[in-house]
Amino acid sequence: MPVALLLVAVIGVVVIVGPVLALGVRVDWSQFWPVLQEDDTRELLAVTIYAAVQATVITVLLGVPLAVWISSSERFGARVVRLLVMLPLAMPPVVAGLALTAAVGRHGLLAPVLDALGIQFAFAFPGVVLAHTFVALPFVIVSVDSALRQIDREILASAAGVGMRPREILTRITLPAIAPAVATGAGLAFARSLGEFGTTLTFAGSMPGETRTMPIGIYLEREIDQDRAYVLAAVLIILAVLVFLAAMLPTLFAREHTPRPATITALDTGRMRELTRPASGGTGVEITTRGETTHFPAGTITALIGPNGSGKTTLAGLIAGRLRGAEVRVDGELVDGPARGDFVPAQRRGIVLLTQRPGLPRTATVRQAVTMATRDKELSGELLEAAGLADLADTPVPALSGGQAAQVALVRALGARPGVLILDEPMAAIDVDSTARWRRLLRATGGDRTTIMVTHDPVDLAGLSERVAVMQSGRTVAEVPTGELFALPPTDFAARLAGVNRLEGTVTISDAASVTVDVAGQEVVGSPSEDAPVPAGGTAPGTPAVVTFAPTAVTLVRSAGAADVGAGAGADGDGTGEAGRRDVGNRAPEVLSARNRWSGTVLTLDSTPADAGAGANVIVTVGLAEGVQLTTPVTTAAAVELGLESGVAVDCLVKATAVTVHPRLTPEPGTDNV
C-alpha cells in the first residue's frame, strides 16, 4: 500500500477511535461498578435492552423477506423500494420522530384504527420499540441485500433446473448462504437500537421506567452529574462492543476452504446409465423464435454450434425456463408462449441446463448438493461411487477444485434424471482423461434422453452428436445430420469448426467432369458433388455454388511478384526444394499439377497441437478477398522458410480433384452464408 494512502487510513482510524479513547480517559473507573448497581441505571438498561431485543427481532423478521424480494425482483418498483428503505439513515432523528407521530401518534393518521384496537404507541414502551425498529431496519436490509447480490445466480438457476421448488431453494440454499449477513445485520440493528436517542425522545418521550432509554438518561445526567454521565456512556459503549463481537462470530470462525487432492476412480458407465435413466425416456423439444422453429428430437444428441454472440446460450435459457420470449414445447406440451399463463417454471419442466459454472451450493457438501437433485441420500452415494467420485462425498463444495466441481455438477445434473439435458460446455474445466470418460458416458446414454450440447469442440461434434443445429445472428440457420455438416458446412463458422475450407461463388463453366466457379474474381476448379441434392438448374453456369476442400489440400508458395520467392509448403510441411525457388516454370511437377492457383495475403498465423494435420503446428489463414479466406496447416520450419507473417503475399495451390463444388440450396436471409 502506498505510504500516503496508509497515512490517510491511519487518520480515519484516529477520527473514529480517538474520541472513544478520550472518553475512556475521562471515565472514573472506580465508580463504574457502583453506578452500574444503582436502580436507576438498571432501569435504564432494562428499557434499552428490552426495546433493542424486540426491535432487532422485528427488523430481522421484516428485513430479510423484504431484502429477498428486492434482490430477486427485476421490476422498477423493487428498485424504488430499495431506495426508499434507506431514508431512515438520512433523516434527522427529530424528523423521524415527527414522521412517526404523524402516522401513529395520538392524533396521527392511523389514530382512529389504533384507538379502536386499544393500541397505544406514543409515549408508551411500544413506541420505543417502533422508533428503534424504524431507524434500525435499513441495517438489516442493506446487509442481507448485499449478501444476496453476491450469490452466484447460477446456483439458484441450477437448483430450479434439478427440480427444487422456490421454498426449498430459499430454505436450503439462500438462507444458509446469507446467514452470516443476517447475523451482521441483526448485530448492527441491535447496536443502533442501543444508541437511538432523538427519534425515541420525540415520539415516545422520556418517561422513567417506561420510555427513558440509556441515551436519554445520559443526555439528562450530563446536566446534573457529568462524571456519572461518563460512566453511563462507558457502559453503553461496552455493551455495543459486545454486541458487535457476537455479530462477528460467524465471520471470525468461518473456515477458509482450499482444494484438496482426491482419488478419482474409474467411471462405471453401465451403473451410471442405470441410476440416471429417465423414467419416461427422452422428450422432444421444439422452440419457435422469430417465426422459425428449431427441433431437438427425443433420444438424440444434438450439437448447438455458432460463433460467440449467435444466441446459443439464450436459446438454451429459453428452453430451460430461465428466460422468456419464445414458444417452447416439450414432448408436445406448451411450456412457454405468448400468454402469461403458458409459462411453466424451470423446476417443473424436467429440463436440466448445465453451464461452465457448476452452480453447486457453497454451504453444502458434495453429497448434500447431489441429494438436492436426487432427494435420496443413498442414491447420491451410489451415483458418486459409480462416477468414481466417492472420495469427494463429504467434501465441502468450496473445497473442490474447478475440475472436481465440474464433475460433481455432471453427476448432480444426471442424478435429477432429466428428460432433456442441456450441456453448455460444462467440461471446459475438466482434464483430458476425465473428459474422455464423461464423453463415453454421454455417448452411451444418448438414447435415454434428449441431449442438447452447446460446443465449440470438434471432438464433441464428431464423437458425440448425431445432429447439428447451426446458429447465426440469433437464428437457427441449419439443422443437419452431423455427417452432412462435415461434408457441406452450412456456414463459414461451421466450416472452420468442421475443419473444412468453404468458399461461395457463381458457376461459370460446367461439364460432367468439372465445374468452374468464380469466387470474388478468382477462378476455382473442382469436381461436382455426387451426394448433395441438386436443385433445379443444378450447377449450370450462372447458378450459385459452394466450394469445399480440406485445409490439408492447400499448398502455399510465396507470390511470384514477391521480392524473395520462397519454397512451397503443403500440408506435410515440406518445401518444393531448390527447383521451386526461382520461378514458377521450374517448379516441381506435383505443384504444376494443381489447376487452382489463387493469390492471397496472409492474415494470421496461429499455433495448434502438433498432431493437427500431419505434424503441422502452425495454422495459416489467408485472405483471398474481402470476407473470403481459407486456412491451411504447415510446420513451423516451413513457415520460417517461407517467411510467413501477416501481410505477406502468397499463392494458394489446390488440385482440382481435392475441390468439391456443391449447388447452393437455400439462401440464409440477412447473411452471406448459404
XYZ file of C-alpha atoms in Angstrom:
674
model
C 0.000 0.000 0.000
C 1.367 3.480 -0.857
C 2.603 5.365 2.211
C 0.328 8.352 1.538
C -2.725 6.111 1.393
C -1.656 4.378 4.607
C -1.346 7.722 6.383
C -4.870 8.702 5.301
C -6.156 5.354 6.576
C -4.483 5.938 9.945
C -6.143 9.346 10.143
C -9.503 7.695 9.501
C -8.931 5.264 12.374
C -7.915 8.104 14.680
C -11.069 10.074 13.808
C -13.226 7.118 14.899
C -11.242 5.631 17.770
C -9.697 8.816 19.169
C -12.842 10.286 20.787
C -13.742 6.878 22.249
C -10.299 6.571 23.830
C -10.604 10.125 25.153
C -13.910 9.213 26.731
C -12.254 6.208 28.354
C -9.645 8.514 29.885
C -12.296 10.782 31.364
C -14.285 7.945 32.968
C -13.829 7.476 36.710
C -13.498 3.682 36.551
C -13.643 3.416 40.341
C -17.281 4.452 40.075
C -18.119 2.042 37.259
C -19.423 -0.851 39.341
C -21.276 1.281 41.935
C -23.074 3.230 39.207
C -23.908 0.001 37.366
C -25.564 -1.402 40.507
C -27.836 1.619 41.029
C -31.559 1.067 40.499
C -31.819 3.985 38.067
C -29.038 2.509 35.914
C -30.623 -0.934 35.920
C -33.939 0.622 34.972
C -32.339 2.466 32.039
C -30.563 -0.723 30.911
C -33.720 -2.799 31.168
C -35.776 -0.444 28.992
C -32.920 -0.093 26.499
C -32.126 -3.824 26.185
C -35.757 -4.945 26.107
C -36.528 -2.434 23.367
C -33.364 -3.336 21.422
C -34.061 -7.087 21.581
C -37.652 -6.703 20.439
C -36.735 -4.206 17.733
C -33.960 -6.494 16.473
C -36.300 -9.486 16.212
C -38.829 -7.377 14.320
C -36.204 -5.926 11.962
C -34.958 -9.427 11.092
C -38.494 -10.742 10.534
C -39.321 -7.775 8.308
C -35.938 -7.042 6.770
C -34.917 -10.482 5.491
C -38.075 -11.120 3.402
C -38.001 -7.537 2.142
C -34.342 -7.858 1.109
C -35.048 -11.192 -0.610
C -37.881 -9.619 -2.589
C -35.836 -6.558 -3.545
C -32.926 -8.715 -4.662
C -34.964 -11.242 -6.634
C -37.311 -8.833 -8.402
C -36.261 -7.105 -11.622
C -39.196 -4.729 -11.554
C -38.796 -0.970 -11.347
C -40.866 -0.921 -8.159
C -38.287 -3.065 -6.366
C -35.536 -0.608 -7.252
C -37.661 2.263 -5.921
C -38.275 0.375 -2.665
C -34.523 -0.296 -2.334
C -34.021 3.468 -2.390
C -36.893 4.327 -0.039
C -35.879 1.907 2.711
C -32.639 3.878 3.064
C -34.493 7.043 4.069
C -34.271 6.494 7.864
C -30.469 6.566 7.535
C -30.620 10.061 6.071
C -33.472 11.551 8.102
C -32.592 13.653 11.172
C -33.787 11.854 14.349
C -36.252 14.611 15.201
C -37.768 14.411 11.715
C -38.067 10.631 12.065
C -39.862 11.119 15.378
C -42.234 13.660 13.835
C -42.955 11.252 10.948
C -43.904 8.508 13.398
C -46.045 10.939 15.350
C -47.857 11.962 12.162
C -48.520 8.329 11.298
C -49.304 6.552 14.582
C -49.278 9.316 17.209
C -52.292 10.149 19.355
C -53.611 12.400 16.588
C -51.915 10.609 13.701
C -53.448 9.279 10.516
C -53.952 5.818 11.991
C -55.083 7.022 15.434
C -58.769 6.027 14.967
C -57.823 2.499 13.973
C -55.272 2.156 16.804
C -57.748 3.516 19.356
C -60.371 1.011 18.214
C -57.843 -1.785 18.661
C -56.640 -0.459 22.016
C -53.069 0.029 20.801
C -51.007 2.970 22.039
C -47.562 3.849 20.643
C -46.927 7.467 21.526
C -45.402 7.960 24.997
C -45.506 4.225 25.685
C -42.969 1.392 25.584
C -44.316 0.019 22.248
C -43.465 3.444 20.824
C -39.827 2.929 21.882
C -39.754 -0.412 20.064
C -41.371 1.133 16.983
C -38.898 4.035 16.970
C -35.950 1.634 17.245
C -37.387 -0.585 14.509
C -37.820 2.403 12.207
C -34.192 3.535 12.471
C -32.605 0.054 12.616
C -34.492 -1.764 9.832
C -32.275 -0.394 6.997
C -29.197 -2.015 8.560
C -30.682 -5.489 8.179
C -31.942 -4.799 4.664
C -28.606 -3.399 3.466
C -26.602 -6.281 4.932
C -28.871 -9.019 3.571
C -29.409 -7.355 0.197
C -25.644 -7.038 -0.255
C -25.141 -10.720 0.594
C -27.909 -11.793 -1.775
C -26.279 -9.895 -4.632
C -23.089 -11.883 -4.099
C -24.797 -15.270 -4.502
C -23.960 -16.773 -7.878
C -27.242 -16.720 -9.822
C -26.199 -19.952 -11.495
C -26.555 -21.693 -8.114
C -30.210 -20.695 -7.846
C -30.967 -21.390 -11.513
C -29.268 -24.777 -11.315
C -31.282 -25.669 -8.213
C -34.532 -24.858 -10.026
C -33.356 -26.886 -13.014
C -32.865 -30.049 -10.947
C -36.404 -29.709 -9.621
C -36.078 -27.763 -6.357
C -39.115 -25.640 -5.584
C -38.780 -21.942 -4.585
C -39.366 -22.697 -0.891
C -36.677 -25.401 -0.937
C -34.236 -23.086 -2.674
C -34.911 -20.392 -0.077
C -34.544 -22.632 2.987
C -31.759 -24.961 1.798
C -29.611 -22.642 -0.316
C -30.388 -18.947 0.043
C -30.857 -18.631 3.810
C -27.774 -20.735 4.713
C -25.739 -18.633 2.284
C -26.823 -15.313 3.807
C -26.834 -16.454 7.467
C -23.610 -14.531 8.306
C -25.076 -11.395 6.714
C -28.283 -11.806 8.732
C -26.210 -12.070 11.911
C -24.236 -8.972 10.960
C -27.393 -7.032 10.123
C -29.017 -8.087 13.393
C -25.928 -7.001 15.324
C -25.901 -3.619 13.610
C -29.619 -3.204 14.246
C -29.204 -4.086 17.932
C -26.300 -1.659 18.301
C -28.255 1.073 16.523
C -31.172 0.459 18.905
C -28.861 0.802 21.900
C -27.754 4.223 20.691
C -31.117 5.541 19.493
C -31.957 8.915 21.069
C -33.672 11.627 19.010
C -36.458 9.621 17.382
C -37.353 7.955 20.683
C -37.375 11.228 22.614
C -39.522 12.992 20.003
C -42.053 10.177 19.547
C -42.117 8.211 22.837
C -40.921 10.857 25.295
C -38.834 10.322 28.433
C -40.965 8.516 30.995
C -38.788 6.858 33.699
C -39.091 3.105 33.700
C -41.183 3.052 30.524
C -39.701 5.068 27.639
C -36.467 6.507 29.087
C -33.550 4.632 27.489
C -29.824 4.826 28.226
C -29.069 7.518 25.605
C -31.854 9.709 27.010
C -30.669 9.051 30.560
C -27.086 10.006 29.641
C -28.316 13.207 27.993
C -30.242 14.196 31.121
C -27.455 13.120 33.512
C -24.820 15.306 31.828
C -26.761 18.347 33.043
C -26.640 17.086 36.653
C -23.525 14.937 37.143
C -21.142 14.794 34.161
C -18.867 12.212 35.796
C -21.808 9.844 36.194
C -22.792 10.534 32.570
C -19.291 9.423 31.513
C -19.715 6.152 33.399
C -23.126 5.525 31.801
C -21.615 6.263 28.382
C -18.858 3.709 29.061
C -21.499 1.102 29.973
C -23.306 1.738 26.682
C -20.087 1.528 24.627
C -19.021 -1.725 26.269
C -22.457 -3.194 25.602
C -22.257 -2.153 21.940
C -18.767 -3.685 21.557
C -20.010 -6.976 22.999
C -22.898 -6.955 20.523
C -20.516 -6.333 17.607
C -18.256 -9.182 18.708
C -21.229 -11.542 18.915
C -22.399 -10.485 15.440
C -18.937 -11.102 14.005
C -18.578 -14.603 15.423
C -19.913 -16.356 12.270
C -17.355 -14.479 10.193
C -14.477 -14.937 12.628
C -14.949 -18.690 12.809
C -15.737 -19.207 9.118
C -13.392 -21.777 7.593
C -11.325 -20.964 4.543
C -11.614 -23.986 2.272
C -8.843 -24.883 -0.144
C -8.993 -27.610 -2.818
C -7.523 -30.910 -1.645
C -6.248 -33.901 -3.601
C -8.755 -36.706 -4.028
C -8.693 -40.165 -5.542
C -10.918 -40.303 -8.616
C -11.553 -43.892 -9.661
C -12.896 -45.378 -12.885
C -16.344 -44.345 -14.059
C -18.808 -47.240 -14.250
C -20.736 -46.378 -17.406
C -23.280 -49.184 -17.085
C -24.077 -48.406 -13.460
C -24.324 -44.669 -14.128
C -26.698 -45.307 -17.004
C -28.882 -47.494 -14.819
C -29.003 -44.938 -11.998
C -29.676 -41.885 -14.196
C -32.060 -43.237 -16.858
C -35.216 -41.065 -17.003
C -38.421 -42.890 -16.164
C -40.190 -41.625 -19.292
C -37.200 -41.606 -21.653
C -36.166 -38.655 -23.749
C -38.658 -35.927 -24.663
C -38.609 -33.945 -27.883
C -38.247 -30.171 -27.762
C -39.436 -27.529 -30.213
C -38.679 -23.834 -29.830
C -40.070 -21.122 -32.070
C -38.375 -17.732 -32.235
C -38.850 -15.069 -34.903
C -41.374 -17.335 -36.567
C -38.825 -20.140 -37.084
C -38.936 -23.478 -35.260
C -35.898 -25.453 -34.151
C -36.369 -29.159 -33.435
C -34.471 -31.320 -30.957
C -35.687 -34.919 -31.447
C -36.195 -37.217 -28.467
C -33.419 -39.660 -27.643
C -30.900 -37.787 -29.783
C -27.731 -35.832 -29.061
C -27.906 -32.536 -30.956
C -24.928 -30.199 -31.085
C -25.772 -26.491 -30.994
C -22.990 -24.515 -32.654
C -22.385 -20.961 -33.773
C -19.991 -18.049 -33.228
C -19.902 -16.141 -29.955
C -22.970 -13.947 -29.667
C -25.029 -16.029 -32.080
C -27.645 -16.812 -29.416
C -26.777 -20.356 -28.310
C -26.864 -19.611 -24.576
C -30.032 -17.561 -24.979
C -31.728 -20.428 -26.809
C -30.652 -22.844 -24.065
C -32.007 -20.482 -21.398
C -35.347 -20.200 -23.190
C -35.701 -23.977 -23.397
C -34.713 -24.461 -19.741
C -37.136 -21.811 -18.465
C -34.504 -19.323 -17.325
C -35.630 -16.791 -19.931
C -38.945 -15.920 -21.550
C -39.752 -14.716 -25.035
C -40.202 -17.807 -27.217
C -42.764 -20.510 -27.841
C -41.380 -23.710 -26.315
C -42.939 -27.166 -26.459
C -41.624 -30.158 -24.522
C -42.982 -33.501 -25.693
C -45.712 -31.562 -27.490
C -46.803 -29.654 -24.365
C -46.598 -25.865 -24.437
C -44.346 -24.701 -21.563
C -43.854 -21.112 -22.710
C -45.793 -18.957 -25.096
C -47.239 -15.523 -25.721
C -49.746 -15.748 -22.859
C -48.545 -15.327 -19.279
C -50.430 -18.463 -18.228
C -48.482 -20.545 -20.729
C -45.261 -20.310 -18.728
C -44.188 -23.444 -16.861
C -41.364 -22.693 -14.358
C -37.997 -24.348 -14.705
C -38.460 -26.719 -11.758
C -41.478 -28.338 -13.449
C -40.070 -28.815 -16.963
C -37.826 -31.825 -16.432
C -35.019 -29.961 -18.193
C -31.562 -29.529 -16.679
C -29.209 -26.874 -18.053
C -25.578 -27.295 -17.021
C -23.208 -24.440 -17.849
C -19.476 -23.857 -17.422
C -20.245 -22.634 -13.881
C -21.091 -25.712 -11.797
C -23.845 -23.994 -9.794
C -23.229 -26.056 -6.646
C -24.473 -24.599 -3.308
C -21.431 -23.354 -1.405
C -22.879 -24.147 2.018
C -23.311 -27.853 1.213
C -21.075 -30.888 0.947
C -20.836 -32.809 -2.313
C -23.260 -35.471 -1.077
C -25.754 -32.828 0.079
C -25.527 -30.975 -3.241
C -26.255 -34.157 -5.213
C -29.060 -35.140 -2.818
C -30.822 -31.865 -3.593
C -31.346 -33.306 -7.087
C -31.873 -36.983 -6.255
C -33.804 -36.443 -2.981
C -32.263 -39.717 -1.836
C -29.067 -39.722 0.219
C -28.300 -43.371 -0.518
C -28.816 -42.869 -4.246
C -26.458 -39.892 -4.133
C -23.784 -42.077 -2.585
C -24.288 -44.723 -5.280
C -24.036 -42.100 -8.006
C -20.811 -40.661 -6.637
C -19.342 -44.142 -6.320
C -20.339 -45.090 -9.874
C -18.842 -41.817 -11.140
C -15.572 -42.515 -9.327
C -16.070 -39.533 -7.013
C -16.840 -41.349 -3.736
C -13.744 -39.820 -2.117
C -15.331 -36.370 -2.520
C -18.698 -37.226 -0.930
C -18.131 -35.370 2.360
C -16.026 -32.571 0.890
C -17.480 -29.045 1.252
C -18.260 -27.546 -2.136
C -15.881 -24.565 -1.630
C -13.023 -27.078 -1.164
C -13.487 -28.532 -4.663
C -11.130 -27.681 -7.484
C -12.605 -26.444 -10.743
C -12.376 -29.859 -12.379
C -13.815 -31.665 -9.353
C -16.741 -29.235 -9.145
C -17.486 -29.682 -12.855
C -17.640 -33.473 -12.480
C -19.840 -33.268 -9.373
C -22.148 -30.920 -11.301
C -22.427 -33.518 -14.068
C -23.355 -36.184 -11.510
C -25.923 -33.839 -9.976
C -27.447 -32.987 -13.357
C -27.737 -36.636 -14.369
C -28.986 -37.586 -10.893
C -32.087 -35.461 -11.470
C -32.957 -37.911 -14.291
C -33.997 -35.172 -16.717
C -35.842 -35.948 -19.923
C -33.844 -33.139 -21.541
C -30.211 -32.382 -20.689
C -28.632 -29.172 -21.998
C -24.844 -29.015 -21.758
C -23.350 -25.565 -22.305
C -19.649 -26.526 -22.405
C -19.637 -27.854 -18.800
C -16.459 -29.903 -19.337
C -14.228 -26.916 -20.099
C -12.527 -27.185 -16.675
C -12.093 -30.997 -16.719
C -8.791 -32.619 -17.636
C -8.396 -34.573 -20.875
C -8.630 -38.060 -19.358
C -11.739 -37.276 -17.302
C -13.351 -35.541 -20.278
C -12.899 -38.716 -22.325
C -14.650 -40.766 -19.594
C -17.627 -38.410 -19.492
C -17.853 -38.347 -23.294
C -18.112 -42.129 -23.276
C -20.913 -41.945 -20.708
C -22.825 -39.280 -22.613
C -22.460 -41.270 -25.831
C -23.685 -44.454 -24.124
C -26.688 -42.724 -22.544
C -27.557 -40.522 -25.520
C -30.582 -42.616 -26.427
C -32.023 -42.411 -22.900
C -32.786 -38.696 -23.049
C -32.755 -35.680 -25.330
C -29.337 -34.029 -25.149
C -28.602 -30.529 -26.451
C -24.886 -29.836 -26.444
C -23.554 -26.292 -26.903
C -19.969 -26.731 -28.031
C -17.009 -25.275 -29.892
C -15.072 -28.534 -29.723
C -14.766 -30.543 -32.971
C -14.234 -33.697 -30.876
C -17.651 -33.246 -29.237
C -19.135 -32.510 -32.622
C -17.715 -35.587 -34.340
C -17.699 -38.018 -31.432
C -20.977 -37.283 -29.645
C -23.556 -35.533 -31.770
C -25.972 -37.153 -34.200
C -27.471 -33.895 -35.391
C -26.252 -30.320 -35.530
C -28.221 -27.085 -35.211
C -26.246 -24.115 -36.519
C -26.967 -20.638 -35.157
C -26.034 -17.261 -36.541
C -27.227 -13.762 -35.616
C -29.832 -15.121 -33.186
C -31.356 -17.531 -35.702
C -31.070 -21.246 -36.336
C -29.872 -21.249 -39.949
C -29.481 -25.006 -40.423
C -30.409 -28.357 -38.877
C -28.433 -31.198 -40.458
C -27.061 -34.652 -39.617
C -23.520 -34.439 -38.258
C -22.078 -36.278 -41.263
C -23.641 -33.770 -43.651
C -22.173 -30.900 -41.665
C -18.663 -32.221 -42.250
C -19.386 -32.815 -45.947
C -21.046 -29.471 -46.624
C -20.895 -26.969 -43.740
C -23.838 -24.529 -43.953
C -21.861 -21.521 -42.645
C -18.279 -20.322 -42.542
C -18.166 -20.852 -38.778
C -19.411 -24.423 -39.162
C -16.764 -24.983 -41.816
C -13.975 -23.824 -39.509
C -15.304 -25.993 -36.696
C -15.551 -28.986 -39.024
C -12.044 -28.385 -40.335
C -13.195 -27.645 -43.897
C -12.484 -24.662 -46.136
C -15.697 -23.221 -47.575
C -15.981 -20.630 -50.356
C -19.023 -19.209 -52.120
C -19.330 -18.088 -55.714
C -21.107 -18.393 -59.045
C -20.687 -21.187 -61.596
C -19.059 -20.001 -64.832
C -18.299 -23.308 -66.608
C -19.889 -26.697 -66.002
C -19.466 -30.103 -67.572
C -19.646 -33.722 -66.465
C -16.043 -33.836 -65.233
C -15.506 -30.455 -63.613
C -17.127 -27.208 -62.561
C -15.517 -23.789 -62.600
C -16.702 -21.248 -60.038
C -15.929 -17.554 -59.802
C -15.108 -16.711 -56.148
C -14.550 -12.988 -55.625
C -12.877 -12.691 -59.013
C -10.698 -15.806 -58.662
C -11.258 -18.979 -60.663
C -11.890 -22.175 -58.684
C -11.993 -25.521 -60.496
C -13.365 -28.626 -58.803
C -15.408 -31.774 -59.141
C -19.207 -31.703 -58.904
C -20.694 -33.136 -55.726
C -22.173 -36.600 -56.099
C -24.084 -36.815 -52.798
C -25.696 -33.404 -52.368
C -29.244 -32.902 -53.675
C -29.274 -30.929 -56.902
C -31.889 -28.186 -57.264
C -33.478 -27.096 -60.497
C -30.707 -25.776 -62.692
C -28.069 -27.876 -60.861
C -24.605 -26.392 -61.274
C -25.358 -24.719 -64.570
C -23.467 -21.520 -65.417
C -24.844 -18.550 -63.534
C -26.115 -20.561 -60.566
C -24.747 -20.017 -57.040
C -22.405 -22.664 -55.644
C -20.500 -23.591 -52.511
C -16.922 -24.888 -52.817
C -15.368 -27.120 -50.132
C -11.902 -28.603 -49.716
C -9.706 -29.800 -46.874
C -7.162 -27.390 -45.376
C -4.526 -30.085 -45.940
C -5.150 -29.877 -49.694
C -3.641 -26.382 -49.881
C -0.007 -25.760 -50.825
C 1.382 -22.305 -50.072
C 4.116 -20.584 -52.101
C 5.394 -17.068 -51.917
C 3.765 -14.938 -54.562
C 5.733 -14.773 -57.835
C 5.664 -10.992 -57.534
C 7.379 -11.029 -54.134
C 10.932 -9.770 -53.869
C 12.169 -13.065 -52.482
C 10.157 -16.023 -53.734
C 10.427 -18.853 -51.208
C 9.750 -22.529 -51.318
C 6.303 -24.026 -51.293
C 4.737 -25.597 -48.203
C 1.887 -28.030 -48.301
C 0.008 -29.940 -45.671
C 3.001 -32.121 -44.997
C 5.071 -29.023 -44.388
C 7.926 -29.777 -46.811
C 9.098 -27.296 -49.432
C 9.467 -27.858 -53.131
C 13.241 -27.614 -52.907
C 15.705 -25.561 -54.921
C 13.860 -26.225 -58.189
C 10.904 -24.232 -56.878
C 12.721 -21.207 -55.532
C 13.363 -19.097 -58.641
C 10.373 -19.027 -60.940
C 7.086 -20.763 -61.340
C 8.109 -22.506 -64.547
C 10.827 -24.518 -62.797
C 8.588 -25.792 -60.007
C 8.304 -29.492 -59.254
C 5.716 -31.458 -61.286
C 3.421 -32.052 -58.303
C 2.988 -28.314 -57.847
C 2.381 -27.704 -61.532
C -0.380 -30.347 -61.490
C -2.542 -28.135 -59.307
C -5.121 -26.432 -61.567
C -6.120 -23.936 -58.888
C -3.780 -21.052 -58.134
C -5.245 -18.241 -56.053
C -3.495 -15.064 -54.954
C -3.932 -14.013 -51.369
C -2.426 -12.347 -48.320
C -1.501 -13.959 -45.022
C -3.888 -12.697 -42.344
C -2.872 -14.621 -39.217
C -0.642 -17.426 -38.012
C -1.949 -19.457 -35.079
C -0.331 -22.279 -33.148
C -2.056 -25.649 -32.945
C -1.216 -29.015 -31.323
C 1.483 -30.964 -33.103
C -0.987 -33.715 -34.032
C -3.136 -31.395 -36.100
C -2.601 -32.051 -39.748
C 0.271 -34.495 -40.245
C 2.616 -32.885 -37.809
C 1.718 -29.293 -38.663
C 1.808 -26.912 -35.744
C 1.028 -23.576 -37.442
C -2.364 -22.717 -38.912
C -2.097 -20.067 -41.628
C -5.168 -18.020 -42.516
C -5.046 -16.493 -45.995
C -7.396 -13.815 -47.259
C -8.330 -14.187 -50.925
C -10.648 -11.171 -50.981
C -12.688 -9.093 -48.571
C -14.518 -11.591 -46.344
C -13.161 -14.597 -48.290
C -10.469 -16.666 -46.581
C -9.075 -20.157 -46.187
C -6.828 -21.940 -43.710
C -4.050 -24.485 -44.122
C -1.693 -26.189 -41.655
C 2.098 -26.024 -42.102
C 5.058 -26.887 -39.922
C 6.986 -24.219 -38.090
C 10.027 -24.931 -40.259
C 8.018 -24.334 -43.444
C 6.529 -21.123 -42.050
C 10.025 -19.840 -41.280
C 11.420 -20.922 -44.669
C 8.591 -19.148 -46.499
C 8.923 -16.087 -44.267
C 5.218 -16.168 -43.473
C 3.835 -13.292 -41.458
C 0.792 -11.079 -41.519
C 0.622 -9.120 -44.781
C 2.862 -11.411 -46.862
C 1.551 -12.123 -50.383
C 1.214 -15.837 -51.149
C -0.260 -18.104 -53.790
C -2.518 -20.999 -52.764
C -2.287 -24.103 -54.942
C -5.001 -26.783 -54.752
C -5.595 -29.731 -57.065
C -8.994 -29.742 -58.745
C -9.581 -33.293 -57.551
C -9.415 -32.056 -53.939
C -12.154 -29.450 -54.520
C -15.866 -30.305 -54.399
C -18.480 -27.980 -55.857
C -21.976 -28.113 -54.303
C -25.145 -26.422 -55.529
C -26.166 -23.560 -53.284
C -29.507 -24.782 -51.974
C -31.187 -22.335 -49.585
C -30.297 -18.702 -49.035
C -29.919 -17.535 -45.449
C -31.800 -14.242 -45.010
C -29.622 -11.497 -43.663
C -26.342 -13.406 -44.069
C -23.782 -14.159 -46.738
C -23.710 -17.841 -45.839
C -25.833 -20.455 -47.540
